[in-house]
CSV table of C-alpha atoms in Angstrom, one decimal:
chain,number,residue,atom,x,y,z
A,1,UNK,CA,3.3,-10.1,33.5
A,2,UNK,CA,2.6,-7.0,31.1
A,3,UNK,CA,4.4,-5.3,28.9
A,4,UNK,CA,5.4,-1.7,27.9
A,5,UNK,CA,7.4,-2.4,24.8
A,6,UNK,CA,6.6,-0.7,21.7
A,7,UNK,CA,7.0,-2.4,18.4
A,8,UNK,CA,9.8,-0.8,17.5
A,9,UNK,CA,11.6,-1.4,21.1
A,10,UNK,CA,10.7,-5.0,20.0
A,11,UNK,CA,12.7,-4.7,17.2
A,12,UNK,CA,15.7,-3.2,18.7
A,13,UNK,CA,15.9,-6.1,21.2
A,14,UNK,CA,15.6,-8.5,17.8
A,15,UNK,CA,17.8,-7.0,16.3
A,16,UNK,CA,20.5,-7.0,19.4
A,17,UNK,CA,19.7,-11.1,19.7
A,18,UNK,CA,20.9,-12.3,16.4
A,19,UNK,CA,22.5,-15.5,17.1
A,20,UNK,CA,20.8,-16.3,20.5
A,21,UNK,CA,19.2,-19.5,20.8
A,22,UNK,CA,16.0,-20.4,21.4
A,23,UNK,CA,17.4,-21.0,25.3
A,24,UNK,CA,19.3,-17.5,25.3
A,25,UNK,CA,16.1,-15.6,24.6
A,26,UNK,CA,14.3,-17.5,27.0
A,27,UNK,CA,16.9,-16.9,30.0
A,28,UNK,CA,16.5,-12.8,28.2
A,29,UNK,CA,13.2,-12.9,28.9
A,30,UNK,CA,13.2,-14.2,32.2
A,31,UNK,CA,16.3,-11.7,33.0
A,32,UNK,CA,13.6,-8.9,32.0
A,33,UNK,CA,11.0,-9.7,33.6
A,34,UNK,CA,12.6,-9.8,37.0
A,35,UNK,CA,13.3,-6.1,36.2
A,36,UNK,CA,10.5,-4.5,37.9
A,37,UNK,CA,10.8,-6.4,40.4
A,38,UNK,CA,14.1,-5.6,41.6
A,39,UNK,CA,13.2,-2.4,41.0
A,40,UNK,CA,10.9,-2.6,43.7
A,41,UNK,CA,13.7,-3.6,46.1
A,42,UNK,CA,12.1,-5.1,49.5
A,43,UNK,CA,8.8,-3.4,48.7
A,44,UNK,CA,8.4,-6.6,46.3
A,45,UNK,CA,7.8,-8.7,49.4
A,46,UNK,CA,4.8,-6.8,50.4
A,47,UNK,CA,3.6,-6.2,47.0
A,48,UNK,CA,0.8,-7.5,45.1
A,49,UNK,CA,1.1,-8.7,41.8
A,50,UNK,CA,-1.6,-6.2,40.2
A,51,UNK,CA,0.7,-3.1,41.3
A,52,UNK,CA,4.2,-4.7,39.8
A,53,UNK,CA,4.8,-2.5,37.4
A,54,UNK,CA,5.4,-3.4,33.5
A,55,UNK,CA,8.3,-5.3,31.6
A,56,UNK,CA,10.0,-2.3,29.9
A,57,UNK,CA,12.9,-1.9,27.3
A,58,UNK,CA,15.2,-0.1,30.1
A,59,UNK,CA,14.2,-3.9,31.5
A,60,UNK,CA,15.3,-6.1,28.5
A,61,UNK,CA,18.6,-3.6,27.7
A,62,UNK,CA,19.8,-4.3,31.5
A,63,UNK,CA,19.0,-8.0,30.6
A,64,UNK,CA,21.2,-7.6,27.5
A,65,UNK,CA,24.3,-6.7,29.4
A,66,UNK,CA,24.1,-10.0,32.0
A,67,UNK,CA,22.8,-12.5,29.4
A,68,UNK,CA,24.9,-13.0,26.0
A,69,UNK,CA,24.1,-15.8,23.3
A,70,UNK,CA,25.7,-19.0,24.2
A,71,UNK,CA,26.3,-20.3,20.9
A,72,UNK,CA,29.5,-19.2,19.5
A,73,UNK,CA,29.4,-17.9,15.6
A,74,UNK,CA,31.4,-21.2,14.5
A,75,UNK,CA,28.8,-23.8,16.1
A,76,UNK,CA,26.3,-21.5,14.1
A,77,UNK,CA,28.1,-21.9,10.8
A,78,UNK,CA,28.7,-25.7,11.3
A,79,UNK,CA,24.8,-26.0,12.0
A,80,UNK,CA,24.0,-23.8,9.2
A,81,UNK,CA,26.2,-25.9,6.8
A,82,UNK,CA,24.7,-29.1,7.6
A,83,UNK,CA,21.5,-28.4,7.5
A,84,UNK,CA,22.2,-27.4,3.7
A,85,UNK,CA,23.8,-30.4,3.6
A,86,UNK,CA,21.6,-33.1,5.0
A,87,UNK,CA,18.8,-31.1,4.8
A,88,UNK,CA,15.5,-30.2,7.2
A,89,UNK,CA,12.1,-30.0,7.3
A,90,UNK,CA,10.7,-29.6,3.8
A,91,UNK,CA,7.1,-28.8,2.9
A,92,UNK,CA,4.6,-30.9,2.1
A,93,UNK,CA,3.6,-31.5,-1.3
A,94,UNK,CA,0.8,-29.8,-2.4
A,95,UNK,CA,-2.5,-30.2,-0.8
A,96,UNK,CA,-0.4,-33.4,1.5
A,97,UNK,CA,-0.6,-32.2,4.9
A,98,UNK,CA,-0.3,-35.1,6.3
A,99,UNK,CA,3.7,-36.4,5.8
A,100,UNK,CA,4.3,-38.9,8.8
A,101,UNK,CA,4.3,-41.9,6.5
A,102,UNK,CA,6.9,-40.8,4.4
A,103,UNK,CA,9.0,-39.7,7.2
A,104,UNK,CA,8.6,-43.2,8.9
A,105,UNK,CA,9.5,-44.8,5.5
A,106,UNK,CA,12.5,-42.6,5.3
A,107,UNK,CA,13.5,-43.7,8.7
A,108,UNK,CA,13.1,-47.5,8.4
A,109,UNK,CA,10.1,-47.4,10.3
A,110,UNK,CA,6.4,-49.0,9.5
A,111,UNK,CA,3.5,-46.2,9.0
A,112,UNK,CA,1.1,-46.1,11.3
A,113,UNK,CA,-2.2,-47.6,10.8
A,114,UNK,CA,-5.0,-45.6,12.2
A,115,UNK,CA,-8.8,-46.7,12.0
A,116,UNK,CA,-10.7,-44.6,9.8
A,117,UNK,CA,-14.1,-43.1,10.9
């Protein structure tokens, strides 16, 4: 499908998501790009895909009113607050890029051997 968002209709959605999850924004996106075709009513039957119309913002602000985040503000705060406690994915030192080893190590696990060419 294409698209006649702008990038400031973009925003507007983004900024009307805060606190969906990566789900929610995918069932959003689905929502809206079913717009133009029930637009099209029965004419989608017949319909080929070339003349389906574009994914607009009128398309994503009807999907806003059916689909709502899922993850209530609590469950955000309790996921938030232990990730600052126990931590996520940290960057690699400088010029490592390649961290498996150390995250095997951390997890009790033998690093992988691989033959080098």
């Amino acid at each position: 499908n294409h698209h006649s968002l702008t990038d400031a209709n973009i925003e507007s959605v983004a900024g009307k998501t805060d606190g969906y999850s990566g789900a929610d924004l995918a069932n959003l996106c689905k929502d809206a790009a079913l717009g133009p075709i029930r637009d099209m009513g029965s004419a989608a039957l017949t319909v080929e895909t070339k003349d389906v119309k574009p994914i607009s913002f009128k398309h994503f602000t009807r999907a806003l009113r059916s689909v709502s985040k899922s993850v209530a503000e609590a469950d955000l705060k309790a996921y938030v607050e232990w990730n600052d406690t126990f931590g996520g994915i940290t960057k690699a030192s400088e010029g490592d890029t390649d961290d498996d080893d150390s995250i095997d190590a951390s997890l009790g696990g033998e690093p992988e051997t691989q033959a080098k060419e």
